[in-house]
Amino acid sequence: MSPLLQVEGLTKHFRLRRDGLRRGPAPLLRAVDEVSFTVAAGETLGLVGESGCGKSTVGRMLVRLIEPTAGRIEFLGSDLARLSPAALRRRRRDIQIIFQDPFGALNPRMTVAEIVMEPLLIHGARPDEATRARVAALLEHVGLAAHHAGRYPHQFSGGQRQRICIARALALDPKFIVCDEAVSALDISIQAQIVNLLQDLQDEFGLAYLFIAHDLSVVKHISHRVAVMYLGKLVEIADKKSLYATPRHPYTQALLAAVPITNPRDRGRKAVLIGEIPSALDPPTGCRFHTRCPHVMPVCREIEPLLEETVPGHRVACHLE
């Protein structure tokens, strides 16, 4: 059975403006380089890494908010990266996105009913009683009441605004949703509520998620598999249990070691990640992590490791393997 989403060699390079005092071509920022992964129907793939590693760029390329420089995005038999505007418009029913900042993602001049109804109207629905009933049902599905439909975004809390964004994403019955740091801006208790809501909706509607986050505890709770990204490259992909129990890449090990400890008896762990992430304008040769890796070898500085399967279902890009 083929996956719902198959990404191959996805790449995004941004050509920056050239400094007026310098000659030559404008600098090239390598935000994402040859990223490949799959997502099955009903699955959640967590995508983690430090800020600036390219996670959100990947998510936005999947929904064509950012045009990829190269690569394929196979979704339900179509390459999203090469669809015409008309074909892409039709395909947008099946793939949606939830942004990090719910207030910034909502039009402050529109009521909740207008916000949730908008995608339905764009795709041909009429503003009739049936459509309004659909909006009310969507609000109830995400934990809001029908009478909230007449209110404006500023009248809601952050968690409630994110529920509105989720209702809007569900309006067209999508099969795949990109959750771009969807709980990062919320309080801890509200994060748990939204994560539980996303899981309930997944079970009810068979949704697949790309869950982008930097909080590994949240990712562990919601994901089936986890992909780790560093400086535009994937360095490790595995099922959740395997990755958290036996991380194989030094970067993944460092990320997990840096997770806050809740058990006071587990104070022996120490983070081994030091230094700052290099610039994507001039990424290191060889393995991009070698400038911060405690196990660096001469080969790491010269040859870039391939993302290969070291044990069944567990892929890692490291010369130590």
mmCIF file of C-alpha atoms in Angstrom:
data_model
loop_
_atom_site.group_PDB
_atom_site.id
_atom_site.type_symbol
_atom_site.label_atom_id
_atom_site.label_comp_id
_atom_site.label_asym_id
_atom_site.label_seq_id
_atom_site.Cartn_x
_atom_site.Cartn_y
_atom_site.Cartn_z
ATOM 1 C CA MET A 1 0.000 0.000 0.000
ATOM 2 C CA SER A 2 1.468 3.352 -1.061
ATOM 3 C CA PRO A 3 1.805 6.141 1.511
ATOM 4 C CA LEU A 4 -0.607 9.068 1.548
ATOM 5 C CA LEU A 5 2.284 11.527 1.196
ATOM 6 C CA GLN A 6 5.713 10.803 -0.257
ATOM 7 C CA VAL A 7 8.338 13.542 -0.266
ATOM 8 C CA GLU A 8 11.520 13.023 -2.285
ATOM 9 C CA GLY A 9 14.511 15.354 -2.434
ATOM 10 C CA LEU A 10 12.549 18.390 -1.265
ATOM 11 C CA THR A 11 14.801 21.445 -1.468
ATOM 12 C CA LYS A 12 14.391 25.167 -0.859
ATOM 13 C CA HIS A 13 17.122 27.732 -1.429
ATOM 14 C CA PHE A 14 16.432 31.436 -0.932
ATOM 15 C CA ARG A 15 18.412 33.941 -2.982
ATOM 16 C CA LEU A 16 18.989 36.878 -0.632
ATOM 17 C CA ARG A 17 19.437 40.489 -1.591
ATOM 18 C CA ARG A 18 23.014 41.366 -2.386
ATOM 19 C CA ASP A 19 24.814 43.897 -0.237
ATOM 20 C CA GLY A 20 25.359 47.030 -2.321
ATOM 21 C CA LEU A 21 29.016 47.140 -1.247
ATOM 22 C CA ARG A 22 29.752 43.619 -2.498
ATOM 23 C CA ARG A 23 30.205 42.284 -5.994
ATOM 24 C CA GLY A 24 29.271 38.919 -7.368
ATOM 25 C CA PRO A 25 26.083 36.848 -7.024
ATOM 26 C CA ALA A 26 23.686 37.366 -4.142
ATOM 27 C CA PRO A 27 24.171 34.944 -1.237
ATOM 28 C CA LEU A 28 22.175 31.703 -1.242
ATOM 29 C CA LEU A 29 20.463 30.527 1.933
ATOM 30 C CA ARG A 30 20.080 26.740 1.952
ATOM 31 C CA ALA A 31 16.974 26.422 4.104
ATOM 32 C CA VAL A 32 16.094 22.824 3.145
ATOM 33 C CA ASP A 33 18.314 20.355 1.283
ATOM 34 C CA GLU A 34 17.073 17.080 -0.242
ATOM 35 C CA VAL A 35 14.595 16.079 2.449
ATOM 36 C CA SER A 36 12.732 12.791 1.896
ATOM 37 C CA PHE A 37 10.063 11.095 4.017
ATOM 38 C CA THR A 38 6.629 9.480 3.853
ATOM 39 C CA VAL A 39 3.414 9.825 5.835
ATOM 40 C CA ALA A 40 0.790 7.078 5.847
ATOM 41 C CA ALA A 41 -2.945 7.632 6.087
ATOM 42 C CA GLY A 42 -3.960 8.157 9.712
ATOM 43 C CA GLU A 43 -0.344 8.598 10.836
ATOM 44 C CA THR A 44 1.363 11.451 12.683
ATOM 45 C CA LEU A 45 4.956 12.160 11.706
ATOM 46 C CA GLY A 46 6.686 14.450 14.189
ATOM 47 C CA LEU A 47 9.304 16.822 12.757
ATOM 48 C CA VAL A 48 11.719 18.214 15.354
ATOM 49 C CA GLY A 49 14.885 20.275 15.493
ATOM 50 C CA GLU A 50 16.292 23.576 16.693
ATOM 51 C CA SER A 51 14.861 26.896 15.546
ATOM 52 C CA GLY A 52 16.039 27.776 12.055
ATOM 53 C CA CYS A 53 16.649 24.194 10.926
ATOM 54 C CA GLY A 54 13.995 24.374 8.174
ATOM 55 C CA LYS A 55 11.024 22.598 9.793
ATOM 56 C CA SER A 56 8.425 25.250 9.010
ATOM 57 C CA THR A 57 9.805 25.723 5.508
ATOM 58 C CA VAL A 58 9.174 22.025 4.842
ATOM 59 C CA GLY A 59 5.596 22.318 6.117
ATOM 60 C CA ARG A 60 4.851 25.399 4.037
ATOM 61 C CA MET A 61 6.271 23.807 0.907
ATOM 62 C CA LEU A 62 3.920 20.858 1.346
ATOM 63 C CA VAL A 63 0.918 23.178 1.047
ATOM 64 C CA ARG A 64 2.641 25.336 -1.609
ATOM 65 C CA LEU A 65 2.716 28.483 0.501
ATOM 66 C CA ILE A 66 6.422 28.406 -0.417
ATOM 67 C CA GLU A 67 7.469 27.140 -3.825
ATOM 68 C CA PRO A 68 10.126 24.390 -3.645
ATOM 69 C CA THR A 69 13.397 24.812 -5.492
ATOM 70 C CA ALA A 70 13.520 21.093 -6.299
ATOM 71 C CA GLY A 71 12.012 17.785 -5.275
ATOM 72 C CA ARG A 72 8.718 15.911 -5.480
ATOM 73 C CA ILE A 73 5.670 16.009 -3.189
ATOM 74 C CA GLU A 74 3.555 13.010 -4.164
ATOM 75 C CA PHE A 75 0.072 13.239 -2.641
ATOM 76 C CA LEU A 76 -2.784 10.976 -3.762
ATOM 77 C CA GLY A 77 -1.060 10.347 -7.063
ATOM 78 C CA SER A 78 -0.273 13.987 -7.839
ATOM 79 C CA ASP A 79 3.000 15.895 -7.552
ATOM 80 C CA LEU A 80 1.949 18.974 -5.604
ATOM 81 C CA ALA A 81 5.148 20.763 -6.588
ATOM 82 C CA ARG A 82 4.113 20.733 -10.258
ATOM 83 C CA LEU A 83 0.333 21.187 -10.172
ATOM 84 C CA SER A 84 -1.193 24.017 -12.150
ATOM 85 C CA PRO A 85 -2.970 26.746 -10.144
ATOM 86 C CA ALA A 86 -6.391 25.280 -11.033
ATOM 87 C CA ALA A 87 -5.383 21.727 -10.099
ATOM 88 C CA LEU A 88 -3.717 22.925 -6.902
ATOM 89 C CA ARG A 89 -6.891 24.772 -5.920
ATOM 90 C CA ARG A 90 -8.872 21.535 -6.206
ATOM 91 C CA ARG A 91 -6.243 19.580 -4.271
ATOM 92 C CA ARG A 92 -6.236 22.089 -1.397
ATOM 93 C CA ARG A 93 -9.428 20.474 -0.115
ATOM 94 C CA ASP A 94 -7.338 17.484 0.967
ATOM 95 C CA ILE A 95 -4.356 19.227 2.551
ATOM 96 C CA GLN A 96 -4.563 22.012 5.138
ATOM 97 C CA ILE A 97 -2.312 23.807 7.622
ATOM 98 C CA ILE A 98 -2.616 25.039 11.218
ATOM 99 C CA PHE A 99 -0.220 27.863 12.101
ATOM 100 C CA GLN A 100 1.657 28.614 15.318
ATOM 101 C CA ASP A 101 0.033 31.981 16.067
ATOM 102 C CA PRO A 102 -3.756 31.560 16.064
ATOM 103 C CA PHE A 103 -4.425 35.281 16.442
ATOM 104 C CA GLY A 104 -2.234 36.162 13.476
ATOM 105 C CA ALA A 105 -3.903 33.419 11.414
ATOM 106 C CA LEU A 106 -7.425 34.805 11.939
ATOM 107 C CA ASN A 107 -8.891 37.870 10.276
ATOM 108 C CA PRO A 108 -9.841 40.207 13.155
ATOM 109 C CA ARG A 109 -12.630 41.768 11.058
ATOM 110 C CA MET A 110 -14.419 38.489 10.413
ATOM 111 C CA THR A 111 -16.700 36.620 12.780
ATOM 112 C CA VAL A 112 -15.951 33.012 13.661
ATOM 113 C CA ALA A 113 -18.785 31.894 11.390
ATOM 114 C CA GLU A 114 -17.301 33.836 8.473
ATOM 115 C CA ILE A 115 -13.812 32.469 9.171
ATOM 116 C CA VAL A 116 -14.878 28.824 9.263
ATOM 117 C CA MET A 117 -17.297 29.264 6.361
ATOM 118 C CA GLU A 118 -14.762 30.962 4.091
ATOM 119 C CA PRO A 119 -13.069 27.797 2.721
ATOM 120 C CA LEU A 120 -16.498 26.276 2.060
ATOM 121 C CA LEU A 121 -17.572 29.316 0.049
ATOM 122 C CA ILE A 122 -14.290 29.379 -1.874
ATOM 123 C CA HIS A 123 -14.891 25.790 -2.952
ATOM 124 C CA GLY A 124 -18.440 26.325 -4.126
ATOM 125 C CA ALA A 125 -20.733 26.122 -1.114
ATOM 126 C CA ARG A 126 -23.590 28.599 -0.730
ATOM 127 C CA PRO A 127 -24.082 30.693 2.427
ATOM 128 C CA ASP A 128 -27.332 28.905 3.191
ATOM 129 C CA GLU A 129 -28.767 27.137 6.191
ATOM 130 C CA ALA A 130 -26.949 23.876 5.414
ATOM 131 C CA THR A 131 -23.579 25.651 5.352
ATOM 132 C CA ARG A 132 -24.314 27.460 8.610
ATOM 133 C CA ALA A 133 -25.276 24.131 10.163
ATOM 134 C CA ARG A 134 -21.959 22.716 8.947
ATOM 135 C CA VAL A 135 -20.105 25.592 10.642
ATOM 136 C CA ALA A 136 -21.987 24.986 13.912
ATOM 137 C CA ALA A 137 -21.135 21.271 13.781
ATOM 138 C CA LEU A 138 -17.454 22.043 13.175
ATOM 139 C CA LEU A 139 -17.332 24.385 16.172
ATOM 140 C CA GLU A 140 -18.865 21.719 18.369
ATOM 141 C CA HIS A 141 -16.346 19.161 17.094
ATOM 142 C CA VAL A 142 -13.461 21.324 18.328
ATOM 143 C CA GLY A 143 -15.008 22.061 21.725
ATOM 144 C CA LEU A 144 -16.716 25.387 21.043
ATOM 145 C CA ALA A 145 -20.413 26.228 21.174
ATOM 146 C CA ALA A 146 -22.633 27.219 18.265
ATOM 147 C CA HIS A 147 -23.288 30.627 19.827
ATOM 148 C CA HIS A 148 -19.580 31.448 19.484
ATOM 149 C CA ALA A 149 -20.115 31.789 15.725
ATOM 150 C CA GLY A 150 -21.115 35.443 15.971
ATOM 151 C CA ARG A 151 -18.070 36.558 17.959
ATOM 152 C CA TYR A 152 -14.729 37.951 16.773
ATOM 153 C CA PRO A 153 -11.229 36.486 17.354
ATOM 154 C CA HIS A 154 -10.247 39.065 19.997
ATOM 155 C CA GLN A 155 -13.077 37.804 22.201
ATOM 156 C CA PHE A 156 -11.416 34.396 22.653
ATOM 157 C CA SER A 157 -8.440 33.020 24.545
ATOM 158 C CA GLY A 158 -5.384 31.647 22.731
ATOM 159 C CA GLY A 159 -6.553 28.067 23.080
ATOM 160 C CA GLN A 160 -10.015 28.923 21.785
ATOM 161 C CA ARG A 161 -8.520 30.742 18.801
ATOM 162 C CA GLN A 162 -6.496 27.665 17.946
ATOM 163 C CA ARG A 163 -9.694 25.610 18.110
ATOM 164 C CA ILE A 164 -11.194 28.020 15.563
ATOM 165 C CA CYS A 165 -8.170 27.482 13.316
ATOM 166 C CA ILE A 166 -8.619 23.723 13.646
ATOM 167 C CA ALA A 167 -12.319 24.011 12.764
ATOM 168 C CA ARG A 168 -11.401 26.004 9.656
ATOM 169 C CA ALA A 169 -8.812 23.383 8.671
ATOM 170 C CA LEU A 170 -11.453 20.646 9.020
ATOM 171 C CA ALA A 171 -14.102 22.468 6.968
ATOM 172 C CA LEU A 172 -13.230 20.783 3.659
ATOM 173 C CA ASP A 173 -12.744 17.262 5.107
ATOM 174 C CA PRO A 174 -8.982 17.104 4.487
ATOM 175 C CA LYS A 175 -6.911 13.936 4.596
ATOM 176 C CA PHE A 176 -3.645 15.573 5.685
ATOM 177 C CA ILE A 177 -2.926 18.556 7.966
ATOM 178 C CA VAL A 178 0.384 20.300 8.590
ATOM 179 C CA CYS A 179 0.518 21.386 12.255
ATOM 180 C CA ASP A 180 3.216 24.070 12.193
ATOM 181 C CA GLU A 181 4.123 24.583 15.877
ATOM 182 C CA ALA A 182 0.370 24.437 16.516
ATOM 183 C CA VAL A 183 0.687 24.344 20.323
ATOM 184 C CA SER A 184 3.959 26.218 20.889
ATOM 185 C CA ALA A 185 2.286 29.567 21.643
ATOM 186 C CA LEU A 186 -0.107 28.107 24.228
ATOM 187 C CA ASP A 187 0.135 27.511 27.971
ATOM 188 C CA ILE A 188 1.141 24.009 29.046
ATOM 189 C CA SER A 189 -2.341 22.987 30.205
ATOM 190 C CA ILE A 190 -3.904 24.313 27.003
ATOM 191 C CA GLN A 191 -1.256 22.515 24.942
ATOM 192 C CA ALA A 192 -2.424 19.209 26.399
ATOM 193 C CA GLN A 193 -6.043 19.999 25.537
ATOM 194 C CA ILE A 194 -5.223 20.868 21.925
ATOM 195 C CA VAL A 195 -2.997 17.805 21.487
ATOM 196 C CA ASN A 196 -5.753 15.569 22.855
ATOM 197 C CA LEU A 197 -8.242 17.267 20.520
ATOM 198 C CA LEU A 198 -5.983 16.624 17.522
ATOM 199 C CA GLN A 199 -5.690 12.966 18.487
ATOM 200 C CA ASP A 200 -9.461 12.615 18.901
ATOM 201 C CA LEU A 201 -10.046 14.207 15.497
ATOM 202 C CA GLN A 202 -7.459 11.915 13.961
ATOM 203 C CA ASP A 203 -9.245 8.860 15.324
ATOM 204 C CA GLU A 204 -12.638 10.159 14.192
ATOM 205 C CA PHE A 205 -11.747 11.327 10.691
ATOM 206 C CA GLY A 206 -8.652 9.259 9.868
ATOM 207 C CA LEU A 207 -6.463 12.334 9.518
ATOM 208 C CA ALA A 208 -2.719 12.277 8.873
ATOM 209 C CA TYR A 209 -0.512 14.964 10.448
ATOM 210 C CA LEU A 210 2.920 16.414 9.963
ATOM 211 C CA PHE A 211 3.422 17.708 13.509
ATOM 212 C CA ILE A 212 6.192 20.309 13.547
ATOM 213 C CA ALA A 213 7.470 21.203 17.022
ATOM 214 C CA HIS A 214 10.556 21.795 19.135
ATOM 215 C CA ASP A 215 9.070 20.303 22.325
ATOM 216 C CA LEU A 216 10.097 16.660 22.264
ATOM 217 C CA SER A 217 7.716 15.777 25.099
ATOM 218 C CA VAL A 218 4.708 16.904 23.064
ATOM 219 C CA VAL A 219 6.041 15.164 19.961
ATOM 220 C CA LYS A 220 6.466 11.914 21.900
ATOM 221 C CA HIS A 221 2.856 12.087 23.055
ATOM 222 C CA ILE A 222 1.228 12.647 19.662
ATOM 223 C CA SER A 223 3.531 11.094 17.041
ATOM 224 C CA HIS A 224 3.770 7.606 15.590
ATOM 225 C CA ARG A 225 7.136 8.274 13.948
ATOM 226 C CA VAL A 226 9.632 11.104 14.435
ATOM 227 C CA ALA A 227 12.002 12.798 11.984
ATOM 228 C CA VAL A 228 14.904 14.875 13.303
ATOM 229 C CA MET A 229 16.145 17.813 11.255
ATOM 230 C CA TYR A 230 19.412 19.740 11.496
ATOM 231 C CA LEU A 231 20.465 22.696 9.330
ATOM 232 C CA GLY A 232 18.137 21.792 6.462
ATOM 233 C CA LYS A 233 18.864 18.056 6.495
ATOM 234 C CA LEU A 234 17.110 15.050 8.017
ATOM 235 C CA VAL A 235 19.546 13.192 10.269
ATOM 236 C CA GLU A 236 17.312 10.491 11.735
ATOM 237 C CA ILE A 237 13.846 8.973 11.202
ATOM 238 C CA ALA A 238 12.342 6.166 13.258
ATOM 239 C CA ASP A 239 9.216 5.052 15.030
ATOM 240 C CA LYS A 240 8.615 6.910 18.261
ATOM 241 C CA LYS A 241 9.493 4.060 20.606
ATOM 242 C CA SER A 242 12.770 3.261 18.862
ATOM 243 C CA LEU A 243 13.929 6.860 18.523
ATOM 244 C CA TYR A 244 13.283 7.830 22.133
ATOM 245 C CA ALA A 245 14.674 4.577 23.561
ATOM 246 C CA THR A 246 17.763 4.202 21.345
ATOM 247 C CA PRO A 247 18.580 7.427 19.471
ATOM 248 C CA ARG A 248 21.459 6.737 17.072
ATOM 249 C CA HIS A 249 22.486 10.168 15.822
ATOM 250 C CA PRO A 250 24.538 12.335 18.240
ATOM 251 C CA TYR A 251 22.267 15.302 17.513
ATOM 252 C CA THR A 252 19.148 13.337 18.455
ATOM 253 C CA GLN A 253 20.897 12.124 21.594
ATOM 254 C CA ALA A 254 21.727 15.715 22.526
ATOM 255 C CA LEU A 255 18.168 16.914 21.922
ATOM 256 C CA LEU A 256 16.755 14.186 24.137
ATOM 257 C CA ALA A 257 19.362 14.845 26.828
ATOM 258 C CA ALA A 258 18.275 18.491 26.893
ATOM 259 C CA VAL A 259 14.618 17.674 27.619
ATOM 260 C CA PRO A 260 13.719 18.911 31.140
ATOM 261 C CA ILE A 261 13.916 16.117 33.706
ATOM 262 C CA THR A 262 10.717 15.413 35.648
ATOM 263 C CA ASN A 263 12.120 12.554 37.721
ATOM 264 C CA PRO A 264 14.611 13.850 40.354
ATOM 265 C CA ARG A 265 16.295 10.420 40.394
ATOM 266 C CA ASP A 266 17.284 10.874 36.757
ATOM 267 C CA ARG A 267 19.849 13.636 37.264
ATOM 268 C CA GLY A 268 22.693 11.761 35.674
ATOM 269 C CA ARG A 269 21.793 12.839 32.148
ATOM 270 C CA LYS A 270 23.859 15.665 30.711
ATOM 271 C CA ALA A 271 23.325 17.512 27.463
ATOM 272 C CA VAL A 272 26.291 17.122 25.109
ATOM 273 C CA LEU A 273 25.187 19.713 22.552
ATOM 274 C CA ILE A 274 27.484 22.740 22.581
ATOM 275 C CA GLY A 275 27.980 25.764 20.356
ATOM 276 C CA GLU A 276 25.629 27.520 17.968
ATOM 277 C CA ILE A 277 24.020 26.126 14.843
ATOM 278 C CA PRO A 278 26.075 27.194 11.786
ATOM 279 C CA SER A 279 24.658 29.572 9.192
ATOM 280 C CA ALA A 280 22.592 28.127 6.352
ATOM 281 C CA LEU A 281 24.363 30.673 4.133
ATOM 282 C CA ASP A 282 27.574 28.695 4.507
ATOM 283 C CA PRO A 283 26.840 25.200 5.870
ATOM 284 C CA PRO A 284 29.813 23.061 6.898
ATOM 285 C CA THR A 285 31.243 20.568 4.436
ATOM 286 C CA GLY A 286 30.722 16.885 5.069
ATOM 287 C CA CYS A 287 28.354 16.194 7.936
ATOM 288 C CA ARG A 288 26.673 19.460 8.839
ATOM 289 C CA PHE A 289 26.689 18.512 12.522
ATOM 290 C CA HIS A 290 30.441 17.889 12.746
ATOM 291 C CA THR A 291 31.184 21.374 14.177
ATOM 292 C CA ARG A 292 29.190 20.498 17.322
ATOM 293 C CA CYS A 293 29.502 16.725 17.486
ATOM 294 C CA PRO A 294 31.406 15.160 20.435
ATOM 295 C CA HIS A 295 32.255 12.120 18.272
ATOM 296 C CA VAL A 296 33.585 13.937 15.200
ATOM 297 C CA MET A 297 36.040 12.013 12.992
ATOM 298 C CA PRO A 298 38.122 13.203 10.007
ATOM 299 C CA VAL A 299 35.661 11.593 7.570
ATOM 300 C CA CYS A 300 32.843 13.682 9.060
ATOM 301 C CA ARG A 301 34.498 16.890 7.856
ATOM 302 C CA GLU A 302 34.887 15.643 4.284
ATOM 303 C CA ILE A 303 32.044 13.291 3.331
ATOM 304 C CA GLU A 304 28.345 13.889 3.936
ATOM 305 C CA PRO A 305 26.703 10.778 5.420
ATOM 306 C CA LEU A 306 23.624 9.349 3.685
ATOM 307 C CA LEU A 307 20.332 8.796 5.484
ATOM 308 C CA GLU A 308 20.351 4.996 5.533
ATOM 309 C CA GLU A 309 18.427 2.272 7.328
ATOM 310 C CA THR A 310 20.663 0.824 10.043
ATOM 311 C CA VAL A 311 17.984 -1.360 11.637
ATOM 312 C CA PRO A 312 14.507 -2.100 10.224
ATOM 313 C CA GLY A 313 12.446 1.077 10.224
ATOM 314 C CA HIS A 314 15.252 3.237 11.642
ATOM 315 C CA ARG A 315 17.224 5.517 9.288
ATOM 316 C CA VAL A 316 20.156 7.639 10.382
ATOM 317 C CA ALA A 317 22.743 9.825 8.630
ATOM 318 C CA CYS A 318 25.955 9.285 10.619
ATOM 319 C CA HIS A 319 29.384 7.788 9.930
ATOM 320 C CA LEU A 320 29.335 6.144 13.360
ATOM 321 C CA GLU A 321 26.651 3.720 12.207
#
